[in-house]
Structure formats: C-alpha cells, structure tokens
XYZ file of C-alpha atoms in Angstrom:
638
model
C 0.000 0.000 0.000
C 2.642 2.437 -1.059
C 0.243 5.160 -2.197
C -1.967 5.090 0.892
C 1.063 5.434 3.127
C 2.912 8.009 1.065
C 3.248 11.510 2.564
C 1.178 14.461 1.399
C 1.421 18.221 1.813
C -1.251 20.858 2.295
C 0.651 24.131 1.925
C 3.533 23.626 4.376
C 1.668 21.047 6.439
C 3.205 17.576 6.177
C 0.883 14.565 6.489
C 2.552 11.205 7.133
C 0.042 9.325 4.959
C -3.274 9.798 3.139
C -5.692 8.740 5.917
C -7.692 11.436 7.702
C -10.129 11.051 10.558
C -12.998 13.437 9.755
C -14.955 15.343 12.348
C -17.294 13.034 14.289
C -19.372 13.991 17.322
C -18.057 12.109 20.349
C -20.755 13.151 22.847
C -17.969 13.123 25.422
C -17.945 16.922 25.740
C -19.447 18.376 28.910
C -22.155 21.028 28.980
C -20.852 24.427 28.035
C -18.196 22.969 25.777
C -15.793 21.960 28.543
C -13.322 19.195 27.723
C -13.103 16.246 30.167
C -10.186 13.844 30.373
C -12.085 11.056 28.613
C -12.539 13.279 25.538
C -8.803 13.985 25.450
C -8.077 10.274 25.725
C -10.595 9.540 22.961
C -8.678 11.768 20.554
C -5.310 10.525 21.765
C -6.327 6.944 20.974
C -7.540 7.889 17.491
C -4.277 9.727 16.772
C -2.032 6.992 18.185
C -2.972 4.381 15.583
C -1.074 5.908 12.685
C -3.644 8.225 11.089
C -2.188 11.284 9.354
C -4.622 13.928 10.591
C -7.451 14.040 13.126
C -10.142 16.674 12.636
C -11.734 17.417 15.998
C -15.523 17.323 16.099
C -17.543 20.376 15.112
C -17.048 23.279 17.502
C -19.792 25.868 17.557
C -18.777 29.479 16.979
C -21.782 30.812 18.933
C -23.940 29.655 21.869
C -27.048 29.425 19.683
C -25.127 27.373 17.104
C -24.953 24.182 19.151
C -27.139 21.208 18.249
C -26.647 19.423 21.574
C -25.619 20.205 25.125
C -22.674 17.872 24.492
C -21.364 19.719 21.442
C -17.884 21.174 21.531
C -17.690 24.955 21.468
C -15.154 27.598 20.514
C -17.198 30.748 21.128
C -15.176 32.306 23.944
C -11.571 32.458 25.100
C -12.208 30.420 28.240
C -12.486 27.306 26.094
C -9.032 27.612 24.518
C -7.207 25.775 27.310
C -9.401 22.664 27.064
C -9.237 22.601 23.285
C -5.459 22.935 23.434
C -5.264 19.697 25.435
C -6.912 17.834 22.567
C -4.649 19.473 19.982
C -1.585 18.615 22.071
C -2.688 14.986 22.584
C -3.176 14.508 18.838
C 0.181 16.078 18.006
C 2.033 14.063 20.662
C 0.901 10.887 18.867
C 2.364 12.051 15.557
C -0.845 13.147 13.826
C -1.782 16.610 12.606
C -4.327 18.265 14.922
C -7.158 19.881 12.948
C -10.490 21.324 14.028
C -13.871 21.929 12.441
C -15.811 25.114 13.193
C -19.556 25.186 12.786
C -22.936 26.769 13.373
C -26.060 24.633 13.475
C -28.431 27.293 12.163
C -31.967 25.929 11.958
C -30.834 22.373 12.657
C -31.252 22.659 16.417
C -34.182 23.389 18.711
C -35.345 25.995 21.199
C -35.148 23.275 23.847
C -31.361 23.051 23.306
C -30.474 26.734 22.836
C -33.259 28.523 24.740
C -34.376 30.619 21.770
C -35.598 30.297 18.192
C -32.941 28.791 15.927
C -31.370 31.118 13.373
C -31.803 30.414 9.678
C -31.276 32.073 6.292
C -35.040 31.948 5.578
C -38.309 31.333 7.443
C -38.066 27.609 6.644
C -37.837 25.288 9.667
C -35.642 22.213 9.794
C -37.699 19.452 8.107
C -36.882 16.931 10.833
C -36.763 19.041 14.014
C -39.436 21.527 12.897
C -40.392 24.492 15.073
C -40.251 28.220 14.360
C -36.992 29.814 13.233
C -35.671 33.356 13.128
C -34.454 34.529 9.701
C -31.106 36.260 9.926
C -30.848 39.986 9.274
C -27.926 41.442 7.317
C -26.454 42.726 10.587
C -26.773 39.284 12.212
C -25.087 37.665 9.207
C -22.151 40.054 9.453
C -21.892 39.353 13.187
C -21.693 35.615 12.471
C -18.931 36.181 9.942
C -16.958 37.877 12.719
C -17.734 35.039 15.121
C -16.297 32.522 12.662
C -13.193 34.704 12.406
C -12.704 34.916 16.170
C -13.258 31.167 16.457
C -10.491 30.590 13.911
C -8.099 32.727 15.938
C -8.893 30.655 19.018
C -8.281 27.456 17.061
C -4.821 28.679 16.061
C -4.059 29.742 19.631
C -5.151 26.292 20.878
C -2.542 24.658 18.646
C -4.588 23.257 15.785
C -2.751 23.210 12.471
C -5.677 23.106 10.028
C -9.153 24.591 10.257
C -12.164 23.142 8.475
C -15.368 25.076 7.842
C -18.451 22.870 8.139
C -20.394 23.760 5.021
C -22.303 20.488 4.797
C -25.010 18.290 6.360
C -27.769 20.895 6.564
C -26.004 23.194 9.023
C -25.940 26.989 8.697
C -23.376 27.453 5.910
C -25.019 24.661 3.920
C -28.406 26.292 4.572
C -27.187 29.436 2.821
C -25.625 27.513 -0.077
C -28.695 25.437 -0.925
C -31.954 26.559 -2.567
C -33.582 23.802 -0.499
C -33.167 26.001 2.590
C -32.392 29.480 1.229
C -35.247 31.434 -0.385
C -33.858 34.888 0.409
C -34.178 37.586 -2.221
C -31.383 39.876 -1.059
C -27.586 39.757 -1.444
C -27.442 36.369 0.384
C -30.012 34.457 -1.652
C -31.082 33.739 -5.194
C -28.396 32.719 -7.676
C -25.267 30.722 -6.865
C -23.083 33.788 -6.351
C -25.417 35.274 -3.767
C -26.078 31.969 -1.988
C -22.303 31.463 -1.731
C -21.693 34.937 -0.373
C -21.970 34.016 3.323
C -19.435 31.197 2.954
C -17.121 33.376 0.876
C -17.191 36.192 3.424
C -16.330 33.726 6.201
C -13.358 32.401 4.218
C -12.108 35.931 3.501
C -12.496 36.847 7.174
C -10.568 33.752 8.261
C -7.796 34.583 5.814
C -7.644 38.138 7.194
C -7.285 36.849 10.747
C -5.084 33.733 10.365
C -2.986 34.817 7.415
C -2.564 33.558 3.843
C -0.581 30.397 4.630
C -2.602 28.659 7.356
C -4.275 25.513 5.897
C -8.021 25.910 5.451
C -10.487 23.165 4.501
C -14.148 23.268 3.505
C -16.632 20.407 3.941
C -19.442 20.448 1.390
C -22.546 18.348 0.821
C -21.992 18.045 -2.906
C -25.301 16.176 -3.204
C -28.261 16.693 -0.908
C -30.559 14.089 -2.489
C -33.670 16.251 -2.073
C -35.756 18.048 -4.653
C -34.334 21.513 -5.118
C -31.136 20.650 -3.242
C -27.513 20.835 -4.281
C -26.099 18.459 -6.876
C -22.551 17.944 -8.095
C -22.597 20.430 -11.010
C -23.941 23.215 -8.779
C -21.484 22.327 -6.004
C -18.637 22.628 -8.501
C -19.815 26.147 -9.388
C -19.979 27.031 -5.685
C -16.449 25.737 -5.114
C -15.181 27.768 -8.082
C -16.275 30.794 -6.058
C -15.029 29.614 -2.658
C -11.649 28.065 -3.521
C -10.097 31.293 -4.891
C -11.227 33.065 -1.713
C -8.686 31.002 0.201
C -9.407 27.276 0.453
C -6.596 24.709 0.405
C -8.555 21.445 0.523
C -12.186 20.307 0.127
C -13.896 17.394 1.856
C -16.692 16.035 -0.342
C -19.619 14.719 1.687
C -23.395 14.561 1.081
C -26.830 14.817 2.649
C -28.682 17.335 4.764
C -31.214 17.387 7.594
C -33.803 15.647 5.389
C -31.464 12.932 4.101
C -29.300 11.896 7.075
C -28.776 8.428 5.577
C -26.312 10.084 3.183
C -24.418 11.662 6.085
C -23.867 8.497 8.119
C -24.464 5.751 5.587
C -25.926 2.468 6.897
C -25.114 -1.054 5.711
C -27.406 -0.719 2.712
C -25.119 1.859 1.104
C -22.244 0.721 -1.071
C -18.728 1.257 0.187
C -17.229 4.550 -1.021
C -20.707 5.592 -2.148
C -19.695 9.267 -2.447
C -16.453 8.731 -4.319
C -17.839 9.500 -7.779
C -18.816 12.997 -6.623
C -15.319 13.464 -5.208
C -13.770 12.381 -8.501
C -15.850 14.853 -10.524
C -15.021 17.703 -8.168
C -11.315 16.835 -8.191
C -11.308 17.033 -11.988
C -12.943 20.464 -11.874
C -11.298 22.103 -8.862
C -7.551 22.509 -8.561
C -7.115 21.848 -4.851
C -6.631 18.564 -2.962
C -9.826 16.597 -2.374
C -10.796 14.433 0.605
C -13.369 11.702 -0.023
C -15.590 10.223 2.692
C -18.472 7.753 2.989
C -18.405 4.045 3.923
C -14.649 3.577 3.527
C -13.552 0.876 5.975
C -11.094 -1.153 3.887
C -7.446 -0.079 3.415
C -7.343 -1.725 -0.021
C -10.360 0.320 -1.067
C -8.743 3.484 0.283
C -5.572 2.750 -1.688
C -7.601 2.121 -4.833
C -9.443 5.436 -4.529
C -6.173 7.328 -4.417
C -4.522 5.273 -7.179
C -7.486 5.946 -9.486
C -7.346 9.679 -8.901
C -10.674 9.848 -7.084
C -9.170 11.846 -4.214
C -5.887 12.900 -2.655
C -6.871 11.994 0.904
C -9.299 9.401 2.268
C -11.463 10.097 5.308
C -12.106 7.113 7.567
C -14.396 8.114 10.422
C -16.406 5.254 11.852
C -13.566 2.928 10.822
C -11.293 4.685 13.338
C -14.035 4.640 15.954
C -14.150 0.869 15.490
C -10.356 0.441 15.419
C -8.038 3.387 16.044
C -5.092 1.227 14.950
C -6.481 0.572 11.475
C -3.745 2.613 9.721
C -0.881 0.945 11.576
C -2.294 -2.547 11.141
C -2.775 -1.935 7.414
C 0.725 -0.538 7.018
C 2.178 -3.590 8.771
C 0.078 -6.030 6.736
C -2.011 -7.171 9.719
C -5.306 -6.842 7.856
C -7.016 -9.737 9.689
C -6.472 -7.898 12.967
C -8.433 -4.835 11.857
C -11.727 -4.512 13.718
C -13.717 -3.070 10.822
C -16.714 -0.789 11.000
C -19.758 -2.714 9.755
C -21.928 0.405 9.181
C -24.538 -0.809 11.660
C -24.947 2.814 12.822
C -25.008 1.754 16.454
C -22.924 4.887 17.007
C -25.766 7.093 15.758
C -28.474 5.095 17.510
C -26.682 5.293 20.858
C -26.340 9.075 20.557
C -30.082 9.564 20.183
C -31.142 6.875 22.673
C -28.409 6.957 25.313
C -26.842 10.395 24.912
C -23.382 8.993 24.188
C -21.640 7.399 21.253
C -21.148 3.637 21.469
C -19.837 1.097 18.974
C -21.044 -2.451 18.382
C -17.635 -3.811 17.445
C -15.524 -1.680 19.817
C -16.757 -1.819 23.426
C -13.884 0.371 24.664
C -15.073 3.482 22.793
C -15.273 6.340 25.277
C -13.935 4.036 28.006
C -10.341 3.830 26.795
C -8.666 4.255 30.178
C -10.938 2.101 32.314
C -10.916 -0.757 29.804
C -7.189 -1.177 29.378
C -6.328 -4.896 29.241
C -3.979 -5.787 32.114
C -2.233 -9.121 32.833
C -4.100 -11.383 35.252
C -2.630 -11.600 38.747
C -3.366 -15.334 38.874
C -3.544 -17.524 35.767
C -6.822 -19.467 35.683
C -8.474 -22.029 33.441
C -11.605 -20.548 31.870
C -14.188 -22.616 30.000
C -16.406 -20.598 27.635
C -19.608 -22.191 26.297
C -20.755 -20.525 23.079
C -18.853 -19.130 20.108
C -21.100 -16.164 19.366
C -20.089 -12.488 19.666
C -20.042 -12.357 23.481
C -18.252 -15.653 24.034
C -15.636 -14.886 21.390
C -14.863 -11.445 22.783
C -14.561 -12.729 26.331
C -12.378 -15.659 25.253
C -9.660 -13.655 23.521
C -9.642 -10.880 26.122
C -9.219 -13.425 28.938
C -6.539 -15.257 26.951
C -4.695 -12.012 26.251
C -4.554 -11.446 30.003
C -2.790 -14.802 30.409
C -5.605 -17.205 31.253
C -5.887 -20.675 29.724
C -9.140 -20.448 27.791
C -11.142 -23.319 26.296
C -14.079 -22.392 24.045
C -16.800 -24.941 23.248
C -19.126 -24.327 20.296
C -21.665 -26.948 19.230
C -21.638 -25.712 15.612
C -18.674 -26.603 13.377
C -17.839 -22.896 12.913
C -17.596 -19.788 15.088
C -19.884 -16.787 14.863
C -23.245 -17.774 16.336
C -26.022 -15.324 15.476
C -23.539 -13.107 13.635
C -23.020 -15.879 11.103
C -26.745 -16.265 10.600
C -27.299 -12.523 10.312
C -24.640 -12.189 7.625
C -26.735 -14.281 5.211
C -28.907 -11.302 4.278
C -27.318 -9.322 1.460
C -26.914 -5.971 3.176
C -25.399 -7.476 6.360
C -22.557 -9.393 4.719
C -20.030 -7.183 6.461
C -20.838 -8.970 9.709
C -18.430 -11.574 8.360
C -15.580 -9.105 8.892
C -16.419 -8.984 12.613
C -16.343 -12.786 12.762
C -12.985 -12.814 10.963
C -11.604 -10.290 13.450
C -12.776 -12.327 16.437
C -11.329 -15.507 14.905
C -7.979 -13.808 14.323
C -7.904 -12.689 17.978
C -8.831 -16.187 19.141
C -5.909 -17.607 17.184
C -3.527 -14.789 18.100
C -3.962 -15.220 21.849
C -4.087 -19.016 21.920
C -7.689 -19.797 22.779
C -8.236 -23.580 22.539
C -11.361 -24.115 20.417
C -13.555 -27.222 20.545
C -15.796 -26.852 17.488
C -18.687 -29.179 16.813
C -18.783 -30.139 20.504
C -21.772 -29.328 22.672
C -20.643 -28.660 26.210
C -22.431 -30.557 28.982
C -21.955 -30.881 32.717
C -19.798 -33.937 31.985
C -17.604 -31.779 29.740
C -17.122 -29.290 32.550
C -16.277 -32.035 35.048
C -13.735 -33.431 32.610
C -12.069 -30.035 32.034
C -12.197 -28.956 35.703
C -12.060 -25.216 34.991
C -11.631 -22.507 37.592
C -14.542 -20.615 36.069
C -17.244 -21.241 33.469
C -18.728 -18.549 31.240
C -22.072 -19.417 29.702
C -22.539 -17.560 26.417
C -24.929 -20.019 24.802
C -27.223 -17.462 23.202
C -30.989 -17.778 22.948
C -33.841 -19.797 21.480
C -36.743 -18.467 19.405
C -40.007 -17.872 21.232
C -42.798 -20.263 20.213
C -46.172 -18.563 20.608
C -48.973 -20.623 22.111
C -51.312 -20.638 19.136
C -53.121 -23.396 17.327
C -50.939 -24.914 14.618
C -47.552 -23.804 15.943
C -46.282 -27.365 15.350
C -47.535 -27.466 11.766
C -44.848 -28.567 9.259
C -45.128 -25.231 7.431
C -43.815 -23.369 10.511
C -40.138 -22.485 10.697
C -38.043 -20.038 12.697
C -35.456 -17.413 11.598
C -32.473 -19.777 11.413
C -34.300 -22.119 9.043
C -35.494 -19.197 6.920
C -31.915 -18.088 6.365
C -29.737 -21.200 6.340
C -31.098 -22.622 3.091
C -31.583 -26.084 4.585
C -35.231 -26.369 3.536
C -37.160 -25.233 0.434
C -39.416 -22.338 1.405
C -41.879 -22.030 -1.457
C -43.089 -18.831 -3.075
C -45.754 -17.574 -0.656
C -44.295 -16.665 2.736
C -45.891 -15.148 5.820
C -43.590 -13.715 8.467
C -45.091 -13.374 11.923
C -43.239 -10.519 13.586
C -42.284 -7.233 11.947
C -39.422 -6.265 14.200
C -35.829 -5.934 12.935
C -35.354 -9.678 12.395
C -38.696 -10.162 10.684
C -38.161 -7.202 8.353
C -34.633 -8.309 7.454
C -35.845 -11.828 6.631
C -38.742 -10.380 4.636
C -36.394 -8.324 2.466
C -34.008 -11.241 2.021
C -36.791 -13.567 0.872
C -38.390 -10.919 -1.330
C -35.034 -10.345 -3.027
C -35.025 -14.081 -3.709
C -38.348 -13.850 -5.553
C -40.677 -14.908 -2.747
C -44.025 -13.187 -2.242
C -43.842 -12.014 1.362
C -46.430 -10.796 3.867
C -45.531 -9.490 7.336
C -47.928 -9.706 10.277
C -47.076 -7.358 13.148
C -49.121 -6.558 16.242
C -47.566 -3.092 16.680
C -48.480 -0.057 14.604
C -45.096 0.199 12.893
C -42.602 -2.141 11.277
C -38.942 -2.266 12.277
C -39.374 -0.934 15.813
C -35.995 -0.789 17.503
C -33.978 -0.428 14.309
C -31.583 2.473 13.951
C -33.462 5.304 12.219
C -31.516 5.531 8.969
C -31.290 1.765 8.533
C -35.039 1.500 9.154
C -35.802 4.236 6.626
C -33.982 2.436 3.824
C -35.181 -1.026 4.856
C -38.836 0.036 4.765
C -38.273 1.743 1.427
C -36.844 -1.457 -0.010
C -39.630 -3.604 1.410
C -42.096 -1.324 -0.365
C -40.121 -1.507 -3.604
C -40.248 -5.317 -3.393
C -44.026 -5.216 -2.882
C -43.852 -6.803 0.570
C -47.314 -6.652 2.128
C -47.748 -5.793 5.788
C -50.601 -6.115 8.238
C -49.729 -3.959 11.239
C -51.907 -3.926 14.359
C -52.785 -7.537 13.561
C -52.271 -10.641 15.700
C -51.772 -14.288 14.796
C -54.841 -16.409 15.598
C -54.147 -19.805 14.015
C -51.744 -21.597 11.668
C -52.877 -24.370 9.382
C -54.559 -25.373 6.175
C -53.393 -23.073 3.420
C -52.029 -20.239 5.522
C -52.492 -18.249 8.724
C -55.534 -16.680 10.292
C -54.936 -13.174 11.610
C -57.120 -10.547 13.235
C -56.914 -6.789 13.510
C -57.879 -4.678 16.504
C -61.399 -4.669 15.121
C -63.159 -6.996 12.712
C -63.248 -10.703 12.104
C -60.259 -13.037 11.578
C -59.268 -13.682 7.964
C -56.802 -15.971 6.204
C -53.530 -14.962 4.568
C -52.298 -17.679 2.154
C -48.874 -19.192 2.875
C -46.710 -22.116 1.872
C -44.355 -21.354 4.737
C -44.739 -19.404 7.990
C -41.673 -17.827 9.603
C -42.195 -17.053 13.283
C -39.889 -14.188 14.292
C -41.377 -12.687 17.449
C -38.247 -12.695 19.579
C -36.029 -14.927 21.668
C -35.733 -16.337 25.150
C -32.504 -17.147 27.055
C -30.895 -20.509 26.447
C -29.830 -20.947 30.069
C -30.725 -24.602 30.475
C -27.218 -25.536 31.619
C -26.819 -22.701 34.119
C -28.545 -24.261 37.125
C -26.743 -27.561 36.619
C -23.369 -25.793 36.705
C -24.326 -23.827 39.817
C -25.514 -26.961 41.623
C -22.258 -28.712 40.698
C -20.393 -26.019 42.609
C -18.508 -24.287 39.805
C -17.971 -20.539 39.528
C -20.223 -19.568 36.628
C -21.042 -16.351 34.785
C -23.613 -15.560 32.097
C -23.228 -13.052 29.274
C -25.193 -12.128 26.183
C -28.531 -13.548 25.133
C -28.397 -16.526 27.499
C -28.644 -14.011 30.327
C -31.104 -11.640 28.651
C -31.832 -11.472 24.898
C -30.571 -8.140 23.669
C -28.070 -7.306 20.931
C -24.644 -8.240 19.631
C -23.371 -4.915 20.967
C -24.401 -5.762 24.517
C -23.017 -9.296 24.255
C -19.641 -8.003 23.047
C -19.559 -5.348 25.760
C -20.437 -7.844 28.490
C -17.748 -10.198 27.203
C -15.202 -7.384 27.143
C -15.987 -6.326 30.723
C -16.042 -9.847 32.193
C -12.922 -10.848 30.269
C -11.038 -8.019 31.943
C -12.386 -8.939 35.391
C -11.930 -12.720 35.597
C-alpha cells in the first residue's frame, strides 16, 4: 500500500500518509463545551494508531449554534485551554491536529439553545421543525466575525488546520442550498449570492489567520432532495469559494432531510460518495478528501490510485479500530476490527446520549478498559462461540488465562453468522474474521462441533465457566404452531429447507423485516404480520428508513396492528384490533417474534459447585453490541 502510506502536503503542512479522521461527534464533551479527560483520551487513541490527521468534532462558533448540550464549542476564550489539550494529545501521537468550526443554524431546537434557531429563511428544519428566526444582514455580518474569532482561538489552541463545516444541513449549507435558502437579497437567489456568506467567512478567516494557514471546507456536494444541491452546482460554488482562500475540500453529502447520506448504513455501497469526489477533483484545482463508507485499506488505496481523491477520510472505521492505519501498514489486515456500518454509534447518541460502537466496546472508556495481565492464571471454559463468548475468550486469553471455548456448531460466529446471510449485512463476516484472528492470536483452545455438557465441565475442571450459549426463538402458544409449514429465523436463512413462493412472516421487528427483504429479493411473495403499529421498531433510524423503502419496492405486504390467531390449512388466520379473523395464504410461515434465554445448563453448573457467569442472550436477549460489551468487561475482570 505504497500510495496510501505516502506523505502528502497541504501548503507547508506535512501529512505522514493519506488517511484522515474526519470530524465526528463524540458526545464526550461536557455542557458548556468543557473538555473532560475522557474526551482527550478519545482523541489521543484515534491519533495513536497511525492516522495522518485528526479533525476534531464540530465546535460551535456561537452559543445558539450548538445542536446538543454535548457539542464542543469555541465561542469564547475560556475554552481555549481545554481545546489545546486535545490538539496537544493529537500532536504528541504524531498526527496533525485539525479542528472543524460550525454553526447549526436551523438544525437545532429551542429546547437546546433557549431561543428560536437562526436560519437564512423562514423555513424550519424538516426533521426538528419548530419556528426559526431569519437572519438579518447585521446578524449575518456578526456571524462572519464570530467565525473569524473562532479561527483565531483554534490557532491559539494549537490546531494546524481549520475546516469550515459547510455540509449536512447546518448553517453554511443552509445558505448555499436553494432547499433552505429562499432569500431575495444579497445572500439568496443565484449561486453567487447563496455562496456569499461562505465566501465572506473564508475571507475573514484569511484576514485573521494569514494567507498560509491551511483551510479546509466540507461540502454536501449532493443533498438528495428536490431543489437541493447536486454535483454540477457544487462545482460552481467551489469555483467561487476556492479562490477566496481554500486549500482542501472534503466532499460529503446529505442534509437534515437525508441523514442516511451523512452516516451511511449497511445498505449503502462502500465509497458511495467517491464519484462525486472524482468529478469535483477534476474540476477544482485543490486537494480533495473523499468520505463515505470507507472501511477497507485496499479500497482506500484504490481510490487514491485511481485519482478519485488525494486523501481518504475514515471516520467510523477509526471509531471501530483506532489502529487501522498501523495494522494496514504492517500487513495485519485480519487484525483490523472493521466498522460494519450498523450505525449503532448514531443510535446510541439519540437513545443513550453517548456514542457507542457495536464492534468496539472500549469506545469512550479507553482508560478504564485497558487490558492488564491477570494476577493469577486461571483455566476458563467458555460455552458458546457467538459475539459475546468470542470477545470474552480472547480478552481473557490475552490477560494470560488458559481459555477453552466450546461451540456446538462446526464454525464460530453464532447469530452473527446467521445474520450475515442477508445481502446488506454481509459485512458482519468481517467482525467474525476479526474475532477468529484474535482467538488464534492469543491461543484460545477451540472445541468446534462439541456441545458442552456438565460432563464436559467435570472433565475439564475449569476454575470458572462462562455461559454464552445465546438464545432460542419464542414459540407462541397458538393453534398450529407445530404445523410442518412453521419455521423459525435460522431455518429461513440457512437454506436447509425449500421455502416455497408464498411466505408469511409473523413478527415485523428488525429480524422479521430483514428476513422479509431477504426472501423478497429471492423472488418470494412475502407478507408481514405485526401486532404493533409500525414495522422495524428498535432499528436504527436511517437503517429502518432504507429497509422500509426497499420492502415497499419489493411489494412486501404488511398487516400492522394484527395478531396471529391460528396456523394451518393453506395459511395463517390473523385478526386486527377490530373486525373478524381472515386468512392470509402461505406455503411457509416464519415465526420471528423474539427470543428467550438458552440458560438450560446454568442451574446444573451452579448446583455442581462451579464458579459460573452468564453473558449475552443466554442471560437476557438483547443485541450483539451488549453481548460483546459484556464479554469485554467480564474478560477483563476474571
């Protein structure tokens, strides 16, 4: 990978390779923009893995510009000291410290900022909604000055590149796009006037930080909404902005109405924005950074070799594995813990108020989850080779324990292996490969194709047993549940039995919807029966949006607010909240209404007097993320 790891220059700034970590909200910042130690450590870890440059998350230039109480800020001098600690940590690890400055505009709420959000026009954010306050000319000029003062603070804090956030539906993007800017004065109308706000900010930054300080601009080159920006118009905008003083452009996409193009889920192709980057690079004579579903070093190398971009942004990939660059450079590709685009990071922000990662349980907990050698070497027996059991096994082995892992299937992976069957979740295989490489690397002794019993445990005589046996599908108590046409998710996906053409899926949660799409893509006629009002409850928002769109495109029928009454004959009888039961024809019925713990062995182990622990679904059916986290925590504690 000679090209990917070749140096690059932006003005006088030397980058050690072509990999950049773009700005990503960490949700580790304290209220008021104050920087805690865990945020500093988060950035230190990202910088320590060999990346060339780390762009700190968006820092608001004004109090009303924040989109969350946990957003970083750069709106007054009292914040410089905390920001400087992040810049210093990044630089100490050999990476270039950069920072993104930002104003949320209409893409925030009165609940967050205590006033009406500011906007170019009287058009509210299409997702947040609520009244907005159109900016006056005087207020616009004040914001230009605020961006300038923020840039001076960034330089004083020790950052060596500044990026203006002109993308993703935030304030600068709101001015650039006719989707959000319907002004009729000097800041709205044609491209020149819509670009004026951004151009004035760039000129003001150049006045304050000088002609040679590296300046980047992040643009949503495609907004994927009617009346929004497209690549040709973005090129014309950049032809105005680049001569004003830009040194590099990061080509992104999406706005507040199309967030799936900002943080692309599994459905999106890898490097899905690279074609836009290539077209802009051909038209604009400054270095280009490409972003969007790039988690493979070979892909990153290919993008640079083909002239798509000069630099490759890997964001979620460095959340998943900060050491991705170093591992790739050293040829340790199997050891890379790849981002699988599950968007757990986004889901956790909205549901838990902090960013979490399915594949990397140490995210945001870097210091407390350091792996330390065990004080006493023990023999650990792990039952179950799914995500939780695998993670616990290699962590415990890395600490020096003798670890034996029993898996009744002939291969490792558990539910991850089953989930990877569906087309858009194939990247789950990369997580299995990573876990397998760690198992081998740290000497876990695997017993595949062997179901562990109490006799097995007595034979091994371990010091501790970890039960990670997963879960079993719930069998509803309805007439006909034992009918030969009834199968459960594993049988619907493993290809062991012919399914027929007419399929009814009972359960429209994440699993049911994923199976429905998989079968529909394989030319089955599929009907979903779901007792709730909506399909896909519990799925991450952007993944759900695309999944439901694809189910509709495949003509999958759905009966929501309907319950299963009986199975048999030529199909299933279902009933809505009102009305009489009716029959839906089916050759096969897939029951996907959830799981229950497979803890049948637990009491036997306890009664035999062994130290025993439970993790993952055999304790409480949940998610792969929780199983991996529980395995990581227990593996460090045993």
